[in-house]
Amino acid sequence: VHKVPIAIVDHSHSYNSRQLKSKLSASPYLQIAYNPTDIIEAKDLLLNRKIYGVVYIPNNYEKALLNHEQAVISIYCDASYFLMYRQIFQGVTSVISTINKNNNPAPAIIYQSHTLFNPSLGYGTFIMPAILLVILQQTLLMGIGVVGGIWYKKSLYKHFSPLTTIASKVTVYGAIYAVIASYILTLHYHIFGYPTNGSTIVIIAIILPYILSAILLATTISTLFKRPESATMSILWLSIPTLLVSGASLPTEAFPSSLHTLGKIFPSSSAVPAFIRAQTMGAELREVASEVIWLWCLVGIYGVLATIAIKKRMPRRTTKSRAS
């Protein structure tokens, strides 16, 4: 991404501020699209998506430089488009660093950057840990849903009790996804360099109820499908909404509380934020306890619902078989 449009609010109107604007304009990352008179006008441009960032130069900018004092420049970026945010931030900070090195033996503009949880500032490192967890859930929903359609077509529900069916599915799919989750959290994370700041115990405490609740949710939903292909068509479109309501790509504060509450029916809505805080930010178990408790609640809720759904499916199939 090159030449990202930004606005510059220059309240200094000095030689040094013009020099700063000239260097920003020469950056391959930035394009000065507007020069608004104040920050309110710049905010309107940002909200209307005419620009993706604002650089604010205060009126005491040159005075601070001449007095060898710390000068403050504010950068406002639209973080909803992470690639744009990264280019703007890198472009402005690199220009500031260049000015410091060229013009000031003892830099007047002090810039310190401490990237705590995303050292590479990459979009993949930011979003992929959440997507990987959503993939686990969605593939379980679709896979078990397809099997549910096959069971309906072949009248297999009548041959097994609900508890036997649920125990078998939890054992088989749990074993398969334990291997997949282990691969993702070890080899896959190592290959792509994702942050691994979490304790193994905390990660297991999150992943275990997450996979169990996803299996039981999938088992419940699978009883609704009469054809194998129906599962894929019905569940595939939920992948993006599921990612959104988890708060990974869009803050939960940005959408209605009712939608956030409704999203709690998906295990990923609790597992994703807990996992990111633990694995990326190094949170302890007590700091993600509320999400872990809710995941175990979902295990119980979907376990009961799966039992009821399978039990309701069985008499229908048995009655039809006797009538024939």
mmCIF file of C-alpha atoms in Angstrom:
data_model
loop_
_atom_site.group_PDB
_atom_site.id
_atom_site.type_symbol
_atom_site.label_atom_id
_atom_site.label_comp_id
_atom_site.label_asym_id
_atom_site.label_seq_id
_atom_site.Cartn_x
_atom_site.Cartn_y
_atom_site.Cartn_z
ATOM 1 C CA VAL A 1 0.000 0.000 0.000
ATOM 2 C CA HIS A 2 1.520 3.330 -1.113
ATOM 3 C CA LYS A 3 0.495 6.985 -1.025
ATOM 4 C CA VAL A 4 -2.171 6.661 1.630
ATOM 5 C CA PRO A 5 -4.160 9.936 1.736
ATOM 6 C CA ILE A 6 -3.747 11.941 4.937
ATOM 7 C CA ALA A 7 -4.481 15.460 6.160
ATOM 8 C CA ILE A 8 -2.102 17.828 7.941
ATOM 9 C CA VAL A 9 -3.359 20.403 10.426
ATOM 10 C CA ASP A 10 -0.535 22.937 10.669
ATOM 11 C CA HIS A 11 -1.027 25.478 13.460
ATOM 12 C CA SER A 12 2.658 26.394 13.499
ATOM 13 C CA HIS A 13 2.890 27.924 9.978
ATOM 14 C CA SER A 14 6.651 28.071 10.371
ATOM 15 C CA TYR A 15 9.736 27.119 8.394
ATOM 16 C CA ASN A 16 10.188 23.919 10.405
ATOM 17 C CA SER A 17 6.565 22.839 10.002
ATOM 18 C CA ARG A 18 6.803 23.432 6.229
ATOM 19 C CA GLN A 19 9.984 21.364 6.180
ATOM 20 C CA LEU A 20 8.166 18.570 8.011
ATOM 21 C CA LYS A 21 5.250 18.701 5.564
ATOM 22 C CA SER A 22 7.636 18.580 2.602
ATOM 23 C CA LYS A 23 9.325 15.440 3.908
ATOM 24 C CA LEU A 24 5.974 13.819 4.665
ATOM 25 C CA SER A 25 4.868 14.556 1.119
ATOM 26 C CA ALA A 26 8.032 12.908 -0.232
ATOM 27 C CA SER A 27 7.391 9.704 1.695
ATOM 28 C CA PRO A 28 6.338 6.775 -0.538
ATOM 29 C CA TYR A 29 3.799 5.774 2.104
ATOM 30 C CA LEU A 30 1.918 9.073 2.329
ATOM 31 C CA GLN A 31 -0.007 11.541 0.195
ATOM 32 C CA ILE A 32 -1.046 14.872 1.681
ATOM 33 C CA ALA A 33 -4.566 15.097 0.279
ATOM 34 C CA TYR A 34 -5.939 17.904 2.485
ATOM 35 C CA ASN A 35 -4.719 20.788 4.630
ATOM 36 C CA PRO A 36 -7.695 21.513 6.924
ATOM 37 C CA THR A 37 -7.690 24.559 9.171
ATOM 38 C CA ASP A 38 -8.500 22.723 12.385
ATOM 39 C CA ILE A 39 -8.793 19.256 13.881
ATOM 40 C CA ILE A 40 -12.615 19.250 13.652
ATOM 41 C CA GLU A 41 -12.501 19.623 9.877
ATOM 42 C CA ALA A 42 -9.847 16.892 9.740
ATOM 43 C CA LYS A 43 -12.073 14.615 11.840
ATOM 44 C CA ASP A 44 -14.930 15.042 9.341
ATOM 45 C CA LEU A 45 -12.607 14.081 6.499
ATOM 46 C CA LEU A 46 -11.529 10.995 8.444
ATOM 47 C CA LEU A 47 -15.095 9.909 9.235
ATOM 48 C CA ASN A 48 -16.094 10.341 5.588
ATOM 49 C CA ARG A 49 -13.179 8.101 4.535
ATOM 50 C CA LYS A 50 -11.579 10.787 2.387
ATOM 51 C CA ILE A 51 -8.385 10.297 4.394
ATOM 52 C CA TYR A 52 -7.018 7.563 6.654
ATOM 53 C CA GLY A 53 -4.909 9.641 9.011
ATOM 54 C CA VAL A 54 -4.271 13.112 10.422
ATOM 55 C CA VAL A 55 -0.978 14.745 11.430
ATOM 56 C CA TYR A 56 -1.432 17.614 13.898
ATOM 57 C CA ILE A 57 1.390 20.171 14.250
ATOM 58 C CA PRO A 58 0.829 22.462 17.283
ATOM 59 C CA ASN A 59 1.514 26.210 17.241
ATOM 60 C CA ASN A 60 4.523 25.865 19.577
ATOM 61 C CA TYR A 61 6.279 23.343 17.328
ATOM 62 C CA GLU A 62 9.063 25.615 16.017
ATOM 63 C CA LYS A 63 9.494 27.393 19.359
ATOM 64 C CA ALA A 64 10.087 24.067 21.091
ATOM 65 C CA LEU A 65 12.657 23.054 18.472
ATOM 66 C CA LEU A 66 14.553 26.335 18.705
ATOM 67 C CA ASN A 67 14.629 26.118 22.500
ATOM 68 C CA HIS A 68 15.840 22.498 22.276
ATOM 69 C CA GLU A 69 12.722 21.327 24.042
ATOM 70 C CA GLN A 70 10.589 18.305 23.303
ATOM 71 C CA ALA A 71 8.202 18.976 20.431
ATOM 72 C CA VAL A 72 4.978 16.994 20.264
ATOM 73 C CA ILE A 73 3.343 15.939 17.002
ATOM 74 C CA SER A 74 0.057 14.039 17.158
ATOM 75 C CA ILE A 75 -0.836 11.252 14.738
ATOM 76 C CA TYR A 76 -4.423 10.087 14.369
ATOM 77 C CA CYS A 77 -4.908 6.917 12.324
ATOM 78 C CA ASP A 78 -7.889 4.883 11.167
ATOM 79 C CA ALA A 79 -7.128 1.498 12.729
ATOM 80 C CA SER A 80 -10.110 -0.264 11.144
ATOM 81 C CA TYR A 81 -7.962 -0.848 8.043
ATOM 82 C CA PHE A 82 -4.782 -2.217 9.540
ATOM 83 C CA LEU A 83 -2.657 -1.928 6.390
ATOM 84 C CA MET A 84 -3.471 1.790 6.072
ATOM 85 C CA TYR A 85 -2.758 2.336 9.764
ATOM 86 C CA ARG A 86 0.620 0.658 9.491
ATOM 87 C CA GLN A 87 1.751 2.681 6.468
ATOM 88 C CA ILE A 88 0.715 6.008 7.977
ATOM 89 C CA PHE A 89 2.370 5.271 11.301
ATOM 90 C CA GLN A 90 5.580 4.038 9.704
ATOM 91 C CA GLY A 91 5.685 6.925 7.216
ATOM 92 C CA VAL A 92 5.305 9.665 9.826
ATOM 93 C CA THR A 93 7.641 8.143 12.394
ATOM 94 C CA SER A 94 10.362 7.493 9.802
ATOM 95 C CA VAL A 95 10.208 11.147 8.678
ATOM 96 C CA ILE A 96 10.454 12.327 12.295
ATOM 97 C CA SER A 97 13.455 10.080 12.876
ATOM 98 C CA THR A 98 15.155 11.453 9.750
ATOM 99 C CA ILE A 99 14.620 15.054 10.856
ATOM 100 C CA ASN A 100 16.069 14.240 14.267
ATOM 101 C CA LYS A 101 19.194 12.684 12.813
ATOM 102 C CA ASN A 102 19.830 15.388 10.208
ATOM 103 C CA ASN A 103 19.051 18.547 12.145
ATOM 104 C CA ASN A 104 19.628 17.837 15.821
ATOM 105 C CA PRO A 105 22.767 16.362 17.365
ATOM 106 C CA ALA A 106 20.648 15.981 20.510
ATOM 107 C CA PRO A 107 17.177 15.200 19.144
ATOM 108 C CA ALA A 108 14.512 17.702 20.130
ATOM 109 C CA ILE A 109 11.729 15.418 18.986
ATOM 110 C CA ILE A 110 11.912 12.340 21.185
ATOM 111 C CA TYR A 111 10.319 9.257 19.745
ATOM 112 C CA GLN A 112 10.159 5.955 21.545
ATOM 113 C CA SER A 113 8.311 2.922 20.231
ATOM 114 C CA HIS A 114 7.510 -0.120 22.347
ATOM 115 C CA THR A 115 5.536 -2.708 20.385
ATOM 116 C CA LEU A 116 4.349 -5.094 23.056
ATOM 117 C CA PHE A 117 2.112 -7.655 21.388
ATOM 118 C CA ASN A 118 2.649 -7.345 17.625
ATOM 119 C CA PRO A 119 6.399 -6.862 17.113
ATOM 120 C CA SER A 120 6.224 -7.111 13.310
ATOM 121 C CA LEU A 121 3.228 -4.735 13.096
ATOM 122 C CA GLY A 122 1.872 -7.187 10.540
ATOM 123 C CA TYR A 123 -1.752 -7.759 9.660
ATOM 124 C CA GLY A 124 -1.267 -11.524 9.737
ATOM 125 C CA THR A 125 0.100 -11.475 13.278
ATOM 126 C CA PHE A 126 -2.808 -9.257 14.300
ATOM 127 C CA ILE A 127 -5.746 -11.221 12.866
ATOM 128 C CA MET A 128 -4.599 -14.793 12.154
ATOM 129 C CA PRO A 129 -4.639 -16.103 15.772
ATOM 130 C CA ALA A 130 -8.354 -15.232 15.921
ATOM 131 C CA ILE A 131 -9.085 -16.665 12.470
ATOM 132 C CA LEU A 132 -7.372 -19.948 13.344
ATOM 133 C CA LEU A 133 -9.701 -20.433 16.299
ATOM 134 C CA VAL A 134 -12.764 -19.558 14.226
ATOM 135 C CA ILE A 135 -11.601 -22.091 11.595
ATOM 136 C CA LEU A 136 -11.581 -24.819 14.257
ATOM 137 C CA GLN A 137 -15.173 -24.051 15.182
ATOM 138 C CA GLN A 138 -16.517 -23.613 11.653
ATOM 139 C CA THR A 139 -14.941 -26.793 10.307
ATOM 140 C CA LEU A 140 -16.430 -28.689 13.235
ATOM 141 C CA LEU A 141 -19.866 -27.218 12.542
ATOM 142 C CA MET A 142 -19.709 -28.037 8.844
ATOM 143 C CA GLY A 143 -18.068 -31.447 9.219
ATOM 144 C CA ILE A 144 -20.383 -32.749 11.920
ATOM 145 C CA GLY A 145 -23.304 -31.161 10.070
ATOM 146 C CA VAL A 146 -22.435 -33.141 6.932
ATOM 147 C CA VAL A 147 -22.260 -36.334 9.004
ATOM 148 C CA GLY A 148 -25.648 -35.443 10.518
ATOM 149 C CA GLY A 149 -27.163 -35.277 7.032
ATOM 150 C CA ILE A 150 -25.689 -38.693 6.214
ATOM 151 C CA TRP A 151 -27.102 -40.137 9.443
ATOM 152 C CA TYR A 152 -30.558 -38.845 8.530
ATOM 153 C CA LYS A 153 -30.450 -40.307 5.024
ATOM 154 C CA LYS A 154 -29.266 -43.697 6.278
ATOM 155 C CA SER A 155 -31.598 -43.750 9.329
ATOM 156 C CA LEU A 156 -28.696 -44.248 11.722
ATOM 157 C CA TYR A 157 -30.145 -42.267 14.637
ATOM 158 C CA LYS A 158 -32.397 -45.162 15.674
ATOM 159 C CA HIS A 159 -29.448 -47.535 16.191
ATOM 160 C CA PHE A 160 -27.729 -45.599 18.998
ATOM 161 C CA SER A 161 -28.853 -43.944 22.211
ATOM 162 C CA PRO A 162 -28.354 -40.160 22.569
ATOM 163 C CA LEU A 163 -25.668 -40.557 25.232
ATOM 164 C CA THR A 164 -23.779 -43.124 23.147
ATOM 165 C CA THR A 165 -23.944 -40.875 20.087
ATOM 166 C CA ILE A 166 -22.749 -37.809 21.995
ATOM 167 C CA ALA A 167 -19.970 -39.683 23.810
ATOM 168 C CA SER A 168 -18.741 -41.173 20.545
ATOM 169 C CA LYS A 169 -18.707 -37.850 18.726
ATOM 170 C CA VAL A 170 -16.968 -36.048 21.583
ATOM 171 C CA THR A 171 -14.317 -38.776 21.802
ATOM 172 C CA VAL A 172 -13.606 -39.040 18.064
ATOM 173 C CA TYR A 173 -13.783 -35.365 17.099
ATOM 174 C CA GLY A 174 -12.099 -34.312 20.339
ATOM 175 C CA ALA A 175 -9.136 -36.578 19.596
ATOM 176 C CA ILE A 176 -8.867 -35.332 15.994
ATOM 177 C CA TYR A 177 -9.057 -31.667 16.946
ATOM 178 C CA ALA A 178 -6.669 -32.097 19.869
ATOM 179 C CA VAL A 179 -4.056 -33.052 17.272
ATOM 180 C CA ILE A 180 -5.024 -30.158 14.985
ATOM 181 C CA ALA A 181 -4.979 -27.635 17.839
ATOM 182 C CA SER A 182 -1.588 -28.936 19.000
ATOM 183 C CA TYR A 183 -0.188 -28.462 15.499
ATOM 184 C CA ILE A 184 -1.581 -24.927 15.216
ATOM 185 C CA LEU A 185 -0.291 -23.811 18.617
ATOM 186 C CA THR A 186 3.195 -25.283 18.175
ATOM 187 C CA LEU A 187 4.539 -25.858 14.667
ATOM 188 C CA HIS A 188 2.221 -23.440 12.843
ATOM 189 C CA TYR A 189 2.842 -20.652 15.353
ATOM 190 C CA HIS A 190 6.587 -21.240 15.127
ATOM 191 C CA ILE A 191 6.652 -21.210 11.301
ATOM 192 C CA PHE A 192 4.776 -17.921 10.977
ATOM 193 C CA GLY A 193 6.202 -16.242 14.079
ATOM 194 C CA TYR A 194 2.956 -15.485 15.900
ATOM 195 C CA PRO A 195 3.267 -14.210 19.507
ATOM 196 C CA THR A 196 3.473 -17.007 22.097
ATOM 197 C CA ASN A 197 3.357 -15.263 25.452
ATOM 198 C CA GLY A 198 0.768 -17.515 27.069
ATOM 199 C CA SER A 199 1.137 -20.200 29.685
ATOM 200 C CA THR A 200 0.471 -23.746 28.457
ATOM 201 C CA ILE A 201 -1.954 -24.373 31.320
ATOM 202 C CA VAL A 202 -3.969 -21.252 30.493
ATOM 203 C CA ILE A 203 -4.113 -22.119 26.788
ATOM 204 C CA ILE A 204 -5.327 -25.658 27.547
ATOM 205 C CA ALA A 205 -7.909 -24.227 29.972
ATOM 206 C CA ILE A 206 -9.326 -22.180 27.076
ATOM 207 C CA ILE A 207 -8.994 -24.658 24.192
ATOM 208 C CA LEU A 208 -10.447 -27.680 26.033
ATOM 209 C CA PRO A 209 -13.946 -26.260 26.761
ATOM 210 C CA TYR A 210 -13.856 -24.425 23.427
ATOM 211 C CA ILE A 211 -13.483 -27.617 21.375
ATOM 212 C CA LEU A 212 -15.962 -29.521 23.561
ATOM 213 C CA SER A 213 -18.610 -26.787 23.292
ATOM 214 C CA ALA A 214 -18.057 -26.494 19.517
ATOM 215 C CA ILE A 215 -18.485 -30.273 19.099
ATOM 216 C CA LEU A 216 -21.694 -30.294 21.140
ATOM 217 C CA LEU A 217 -23.057 -27.227 19.318
ATOM 218 C CA ALA A 218 -22.274 -28.928 15.998
ATOM 219 C CA THR A 219 -23.940 -32.140 17.183
ATOM 220 C CA THR A 220 -27.074 -30.201 18.114
ATOM 221 C CA ILE A 221 -27.215 -28.377 14.786
ATOM 222 C CA SER A 222 -26.426 -31.549 12.782
ATOM 223 C CA THR A 223 -29.802 -33.060 13.706
ATOM 224 C CA LEU A 224 -31.501 -30.336 11.640
ATOM 225 C CA PHE A 225 -29.967 -31.392 8.328
ATOM 226 C CA LYS A 226 -31.645 -33.962 6.092
ATOM 227 C CA ARG A 227 -29.000 -33.776 3.362
ATOM 228 C CA PRO A 228 -25.203 -33.649 3.767
ATOM 229 C CA GLU A 229 -24.756 -30.650 1.459
ATOM 230 C CA SER A 230 -27.231 -28.578 3.470
ATOM 231 C CA ALA A 231 -24.728 -28.252 6.323
ATOM 232 C CA THR A 232 -22.065 -26.557 4.221
ATOM 233 C CA MET A 233 -24.512 -24.162 2.562
ATOM 234 C CA SER A 234 -26.161 -23.256 5.878
ATOM 235 C CA ILE A 235 -23.041 -22.799 8.021
ATOM 236 C CA LEU A 236 -20.431 -21.418 5.595
ATOM 237 C CA TRP A 237 -22.005 -17.938 5.464
ATOM 238 C CA LEU A 238 -21.761 -17.680 9.273
ATOM 239 C CA SER A 239 -17.949 -17.607 9.218
ATOM 240 C CA ILE A 240 -17.525 -13.846 8.713
ATOM 241 C CA PRO A 241 -20.296 -12.791 11.157
ATOM 242 C CA THR A 242 -18.830 -15.200 13.706
ATOM 243 C CA LEU A 243 -15.412 -13.580 13.359
ATOM 244 C CA LEU A 244 -16.914 -10.096 13.677
ATOM 245 C CA VAL A 245 -18.940 -10.757 16.842
ATOM 246 C CA SER A 246 -15.858 -12.275 18.488
ATOM 247 C CA GLY A 247 -14.371 -8.763 18.614
ATOM 248 C CA ALA A 248 -11.144 -9.768 16.853
ATOM 249 C CA SER A 249 -11.415 -7.631 13.725
ATOM 250 C CA LEU A 250 -13.980 -5.129 15.037
ATOM 251 C CA PRO A 251 -14.142 -3.961 18.687
ATOM 252 C CA THR A 252 -17.254 -5.171 20.473
ATOM 253 C CA GLU A 253 -17.889 -1.584 21.577
ATOM 254 C CA ALA A 254 -18.516 -0.695 17.923
ATOM 255 C CA PHE A 255 -21.740 -2.691 17.588
ATOM 256 C CA PRO A 256 -24.925 -2.917 19.694
ATOM 257 C CA SER A 257 -24.741 -4.680 23.047
ATOM 258 C CA SER A 258 -27.676 -6.882 22.001
ATOM 259 C CA LEU A 259 -25.641 -8.209 19.064
ATOM 260 C CA HIS A 260 -22.673 -8.814 21.350
ATOM 261 C CA THR A 261 -24.922 -10.748 23.747
ATOM 262 C CA LEU A 262 -26.441 -12.763 20.899
ATOM 263 C CA GLY A 263 -22.960 -13.622 19.653
ATOM 264 C CA LYS A 264 -22.252 -15.376 22.949
ATOM 265 C CA ILE A 265 -24.128 -18.415 21.620
ATOM 266 C CA PHE A 266 -21.011 -19.144 19.549
ATOM 267 C CA PRO A 267 -18.104 -20.575 21.586
ATOM 268 C CA SER A 268 -15.672 -18.491 19.501
ATOM 269 C CA SER A 269 -17.123 -15.229 20.880
ATOM 270 C CA SER A 270 -15.667 -16.115 24.297
ATOM 271 C CA ALA A 271 -12.701 -18.239 23.252
ATOM 272 C CA VAL A 272 -11.174 -15.772 20.762
ATOM 273 C CA PRO A 273 -10.776 -12.755 23.109
ATOM 274 C CA ALA A 274 -9.627 -15.017 25.945
ATOM 275 C CA PHE A 275 -7.126 -16.794 23.697
ATOM 276 C CA ILE A 276 -5.706 -13.541 22.291
ATOM 277 C CA ARG A 277 -5.299 -12.047 25.750
ATOM 278 C CA ALA A 278 -3.591 -15.199 26.988
ATOM 279 C CA GLN A 279 -1.451 -16.244 24.004
ATOM 280 C CA THR A 280 -0.630 -12.808 22.595
ATOM 281 C CA MET A 281 -0.667 -10.634 25.717
ATOM 282 C CA GLY A 282 0.333 -13.194 28.344
ATOM 283 C CA ALA A 283 -2.807 -12.947 30.487
ATOM 284 C CA GLU A 284 -3.128 -15.253 33.477
ATOM 285 C CA LEU A 285 -5.990 -17.663 34.096
ATOM 286 C CA ARG A 286 -7.769 -15.344 36.532
ATOM 287 C CA GLU A 287 -7.818 -12.645 33.848
ATOM 288 C CA VAL A 288 -9.717 -14.859 31.404
ATOM 289 C CA ALA A 289 -11.738 -16.723 34.037
ATOM 290 C CA SER A 290 -15.102 -15.246 32.994
ATOM 291 C CA GLU A 291 -14.693 -16.463 29.394
ATOM 292 C CA VAL A 292 -13.517 -19.919 30.507
ATOM 293 C CA ILE A 293 -16.476 -20.274 32.888
ATOM 294 C CA TRP A 294 -18.897 -19.307 30.118
ATOM 295 C CA LEU A 295 -17.317 -21.864 27.757
ATOM 296 C CA TRP A 296 -17.923 -24.597 30.338
ATOM 297 C CA CYS A 297 -21.498 -23.326 30.676
ATOM 298 C CA LEU A 298 -21.872 -23.741 26.901
ATOM 299 C CA VAL A 299 -20.554 -27.294 27.222
ATOM 300 C CA GLY A 300 -23.386 -28.057 29.645
ATOM 301 C CA ILE A 301 -26.038 -26.170 27.663
ATOM 302 C CA TYR A 302 -25.178 -27.714 24.301
ATOM 303 C CA GLY A 303 -24.746 -31.129 25.908
ATOM 304 C CA VAL A 304 -28.355 -30.984 27.103
ATOM 305 C CA LEU A 305 -29.603 -29.582 23.790
ATOM 306 C CA ALA A 306 -27.723 -32.239 21.812
ATOM 307 C CA THR A 307 -29.290 -34.982 23.947
ATOM 308 C CA ILE A 308 -32.780 -33.562 23.420
ATOM 309 C CA ALA A 309 -32.245 -33.033 19.671
ATOM 310 C CA ILE A 310 -30.994 -36.587 19.083
ATOM 311 C CA LYS A 311 -33.770 -38.035 21.246
ATOM 312 C CA LYS A 312 -36.397 -36.167 19.215
ATOM 313 C CA ARG A 313 -34.868 -37.386 15.995
ATOM 314 C CA MET A 314 -34.920 -41.048 17.054
ATOM 315 C CA PRO A 315 -38.706 -41.618 17.579
ATOM 316 C CA ARG A 316 -39.518 -40.072 14.227
ATOM 317 C CA ARG A 317 -37.191 -42.453 12.434
ATOM 318 C CA THR A 318 -38.374 -45.449 14.502
ATOM 319 C CA THR A 319 -42.059 -44.682 13.891
ATOM 320 C CA LYS A 320 -41.541 -44.396 10.161
ATOM 321 C CA SER A 321 -39.613 -47.638 10.075
ATOM 322 C CA ARG A 322 -42.399 -49.554 11.862
ATOM 323 C CA ALA A 323 -45.075 -48.041 9.654
ATOM 324 C CA SER A 324 -43.247 -49.191 6.559
#
